[in-house]
CSV table of N, CA and C in Angstrom, one decimal:
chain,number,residue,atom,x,y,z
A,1,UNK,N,9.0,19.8,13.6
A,1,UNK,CA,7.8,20.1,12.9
A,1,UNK,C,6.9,18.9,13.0
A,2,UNK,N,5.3,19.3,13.4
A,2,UNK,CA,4.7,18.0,13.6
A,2,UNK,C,4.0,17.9,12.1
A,3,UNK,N,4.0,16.6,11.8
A,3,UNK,CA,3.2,16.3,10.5
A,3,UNK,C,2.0,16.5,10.6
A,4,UNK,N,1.4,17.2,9.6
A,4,UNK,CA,-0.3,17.4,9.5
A,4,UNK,C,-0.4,16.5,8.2
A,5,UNK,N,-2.0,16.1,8.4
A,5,UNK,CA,-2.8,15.2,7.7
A,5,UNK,C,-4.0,16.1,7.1
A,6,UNK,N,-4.5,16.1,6.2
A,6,UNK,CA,-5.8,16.4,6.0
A,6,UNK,C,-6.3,15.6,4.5
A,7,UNK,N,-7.6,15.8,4.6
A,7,UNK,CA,-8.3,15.1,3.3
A,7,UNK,C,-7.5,15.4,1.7
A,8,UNK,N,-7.4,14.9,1.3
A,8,UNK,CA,-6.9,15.4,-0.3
A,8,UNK,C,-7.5,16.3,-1.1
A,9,UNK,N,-6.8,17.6,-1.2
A,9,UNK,CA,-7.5,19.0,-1.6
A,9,UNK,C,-6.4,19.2,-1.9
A,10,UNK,N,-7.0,18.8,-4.0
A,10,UNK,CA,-5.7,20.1,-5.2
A,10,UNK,C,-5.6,21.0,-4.6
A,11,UNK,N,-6.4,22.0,-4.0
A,11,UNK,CA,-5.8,22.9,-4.0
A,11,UNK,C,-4.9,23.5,-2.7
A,12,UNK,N,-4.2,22.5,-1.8
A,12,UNK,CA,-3.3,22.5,-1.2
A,12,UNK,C,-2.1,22.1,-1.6
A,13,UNK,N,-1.4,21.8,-2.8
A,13,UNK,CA,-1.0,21.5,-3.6
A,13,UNK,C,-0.9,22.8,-4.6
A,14,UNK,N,0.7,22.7,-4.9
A,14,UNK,CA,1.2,24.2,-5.7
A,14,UNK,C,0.4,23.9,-7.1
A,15,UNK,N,0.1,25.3,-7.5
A,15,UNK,CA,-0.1,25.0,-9.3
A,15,UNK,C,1.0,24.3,-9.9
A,16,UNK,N,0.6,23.3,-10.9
A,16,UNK,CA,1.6,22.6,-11.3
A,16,UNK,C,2.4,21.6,-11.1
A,17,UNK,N,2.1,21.3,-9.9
A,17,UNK,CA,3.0,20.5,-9.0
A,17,UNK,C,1.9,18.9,-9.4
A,18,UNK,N,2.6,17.7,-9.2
A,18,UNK,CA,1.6,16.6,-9.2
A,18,UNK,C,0.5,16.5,-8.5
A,19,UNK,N,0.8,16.7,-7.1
A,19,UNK,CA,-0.2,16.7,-6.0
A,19,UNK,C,-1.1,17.6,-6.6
A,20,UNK,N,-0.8,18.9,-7.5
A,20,UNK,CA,-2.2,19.6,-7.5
A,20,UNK,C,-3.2,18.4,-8.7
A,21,UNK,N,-2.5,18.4,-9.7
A,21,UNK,CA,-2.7,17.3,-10.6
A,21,UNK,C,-3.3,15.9,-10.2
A,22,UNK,N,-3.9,15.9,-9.2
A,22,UNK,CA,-4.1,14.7,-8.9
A,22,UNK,C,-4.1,13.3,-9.0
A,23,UNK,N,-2.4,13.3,-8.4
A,23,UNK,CA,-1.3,12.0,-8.2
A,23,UNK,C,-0.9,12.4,-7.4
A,24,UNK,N,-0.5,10.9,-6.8
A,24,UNK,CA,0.7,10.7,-5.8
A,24,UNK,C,2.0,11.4,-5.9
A,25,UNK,N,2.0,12.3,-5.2
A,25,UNK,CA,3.2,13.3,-5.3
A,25,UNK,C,4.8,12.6,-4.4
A,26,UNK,N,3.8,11.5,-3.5
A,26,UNK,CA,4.9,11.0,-3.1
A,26,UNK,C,5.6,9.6,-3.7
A,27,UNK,N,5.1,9.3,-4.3
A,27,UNK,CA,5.5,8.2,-5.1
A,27,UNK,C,6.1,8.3,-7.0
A,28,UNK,N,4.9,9.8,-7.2
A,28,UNK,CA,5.6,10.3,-8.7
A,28,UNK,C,4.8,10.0,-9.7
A,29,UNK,N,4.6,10.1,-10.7
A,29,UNK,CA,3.8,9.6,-12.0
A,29,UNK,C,4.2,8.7,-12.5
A,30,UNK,N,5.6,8.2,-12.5
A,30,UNK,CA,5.8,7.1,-13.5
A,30,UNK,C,5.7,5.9,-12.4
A,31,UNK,N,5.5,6.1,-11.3
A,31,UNK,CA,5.4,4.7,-10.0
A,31,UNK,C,4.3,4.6,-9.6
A,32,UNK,N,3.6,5.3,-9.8
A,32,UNK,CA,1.7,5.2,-8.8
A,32,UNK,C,0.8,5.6,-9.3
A,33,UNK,N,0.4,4.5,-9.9
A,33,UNK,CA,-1.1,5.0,-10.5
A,33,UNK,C,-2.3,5.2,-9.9
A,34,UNK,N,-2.3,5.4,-8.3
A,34,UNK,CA,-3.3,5.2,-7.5
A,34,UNK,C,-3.4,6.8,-7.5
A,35,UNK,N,-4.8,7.2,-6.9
A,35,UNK,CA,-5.2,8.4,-6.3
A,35,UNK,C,-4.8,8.9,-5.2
A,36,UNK,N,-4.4,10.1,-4.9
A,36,UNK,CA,-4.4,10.6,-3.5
A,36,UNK,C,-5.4,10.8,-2.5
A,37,UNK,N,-5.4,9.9,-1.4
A,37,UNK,CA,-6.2,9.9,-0.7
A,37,UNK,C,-6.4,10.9,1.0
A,38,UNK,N,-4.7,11.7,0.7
A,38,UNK,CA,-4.9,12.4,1.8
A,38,UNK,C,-3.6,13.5,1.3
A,39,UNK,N,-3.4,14.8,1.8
A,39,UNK,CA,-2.6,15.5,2.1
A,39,UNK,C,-1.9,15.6,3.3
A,40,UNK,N,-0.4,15.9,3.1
A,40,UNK,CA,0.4,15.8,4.2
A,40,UNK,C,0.9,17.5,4.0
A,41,UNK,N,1.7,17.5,5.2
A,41,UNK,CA,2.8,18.6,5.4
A,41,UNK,C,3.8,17.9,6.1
A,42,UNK,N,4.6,17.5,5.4
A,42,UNK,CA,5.8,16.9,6.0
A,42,UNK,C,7.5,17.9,6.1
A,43,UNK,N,8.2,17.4,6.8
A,43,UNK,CA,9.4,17.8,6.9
A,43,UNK,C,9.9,18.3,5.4
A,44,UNK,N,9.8,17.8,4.4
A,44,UNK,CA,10.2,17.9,3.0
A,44,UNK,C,9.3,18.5,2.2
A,45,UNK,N,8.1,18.9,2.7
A,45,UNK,CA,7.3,19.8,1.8
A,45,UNK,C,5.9,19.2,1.9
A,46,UNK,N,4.6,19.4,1.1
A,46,UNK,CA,3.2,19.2,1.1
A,46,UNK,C,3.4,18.1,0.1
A,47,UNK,N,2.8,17.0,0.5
A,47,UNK,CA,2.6,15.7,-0.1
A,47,UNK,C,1.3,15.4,-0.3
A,48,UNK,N,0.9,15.1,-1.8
A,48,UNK,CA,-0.1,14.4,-2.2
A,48,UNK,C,-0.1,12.8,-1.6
A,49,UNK,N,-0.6,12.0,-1.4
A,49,UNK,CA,-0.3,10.6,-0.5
A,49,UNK,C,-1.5,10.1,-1.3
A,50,UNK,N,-1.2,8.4,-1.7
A,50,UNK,CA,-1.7,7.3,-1.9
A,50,UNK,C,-2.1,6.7,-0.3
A,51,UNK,N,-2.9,5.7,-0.6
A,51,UNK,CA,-3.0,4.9,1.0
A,51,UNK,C,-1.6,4.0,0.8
A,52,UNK,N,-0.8,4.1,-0.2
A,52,UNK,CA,0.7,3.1,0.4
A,52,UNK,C,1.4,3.9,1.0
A,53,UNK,N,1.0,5.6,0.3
A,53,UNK,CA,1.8,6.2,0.3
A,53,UNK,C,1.5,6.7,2.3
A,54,UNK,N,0.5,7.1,2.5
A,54,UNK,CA,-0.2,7.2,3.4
A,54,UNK,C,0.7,6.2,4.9
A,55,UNK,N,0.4,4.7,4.4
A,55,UNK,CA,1.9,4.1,5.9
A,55,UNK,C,2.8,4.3,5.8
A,56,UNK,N,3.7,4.6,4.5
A,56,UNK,CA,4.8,4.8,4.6
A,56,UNK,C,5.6,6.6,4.8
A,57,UNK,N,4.2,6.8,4.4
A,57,UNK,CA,5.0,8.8,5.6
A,57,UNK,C,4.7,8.7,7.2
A,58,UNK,N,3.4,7.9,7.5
A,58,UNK,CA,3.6,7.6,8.7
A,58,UNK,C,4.4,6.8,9.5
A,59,UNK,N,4.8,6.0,9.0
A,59,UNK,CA,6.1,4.4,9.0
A,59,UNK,C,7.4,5.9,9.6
A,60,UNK,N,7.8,6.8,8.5
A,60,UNK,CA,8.7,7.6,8.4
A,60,UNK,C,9.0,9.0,9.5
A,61,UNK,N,8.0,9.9,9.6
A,61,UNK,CA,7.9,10.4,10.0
A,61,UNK,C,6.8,10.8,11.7
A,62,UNK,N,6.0,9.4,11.9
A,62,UNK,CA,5.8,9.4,13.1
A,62,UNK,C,3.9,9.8,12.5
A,63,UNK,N,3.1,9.4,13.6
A,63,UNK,CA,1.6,10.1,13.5
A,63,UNK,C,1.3,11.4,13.1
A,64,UNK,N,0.4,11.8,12.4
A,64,UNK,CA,0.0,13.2,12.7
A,64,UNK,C,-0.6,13.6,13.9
A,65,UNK,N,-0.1,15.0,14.1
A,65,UNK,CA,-1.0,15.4,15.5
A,65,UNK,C,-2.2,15.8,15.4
């Protein structure tokens, strides 16, 4: 599965889920108080991403295509 990137849009992000809530879904509420600055689709599901969070899915999983 290739990782996709796009701009940060709640509403790519489940109802209820953090990432819709606008947080870092990959880092969690009680660890990241920064904003999501991009959406992913990763191996593990649609991620809300910080810019830390941002090198470290790419660190992980490789570029997006």
């Amino acid at each position: 599965m290739a990782l996709e990137k796009h701009p940060y849009e709640p509403s790519l992000h489940g109802a209820g889920t953090v990432g819709h809530s606008g947080s870092c879904s990959w880092h969690g509420l009680k660890t990241c108080a920064e904003e999501p600055t991009s959406s992913y689709l990763t191996p593990i599901g649609r991620m809300a991403a910080c810019p830390r969070a941002e090198r470290q899915i790419e660190d992980l999983y490789g570029s997006p295509s």
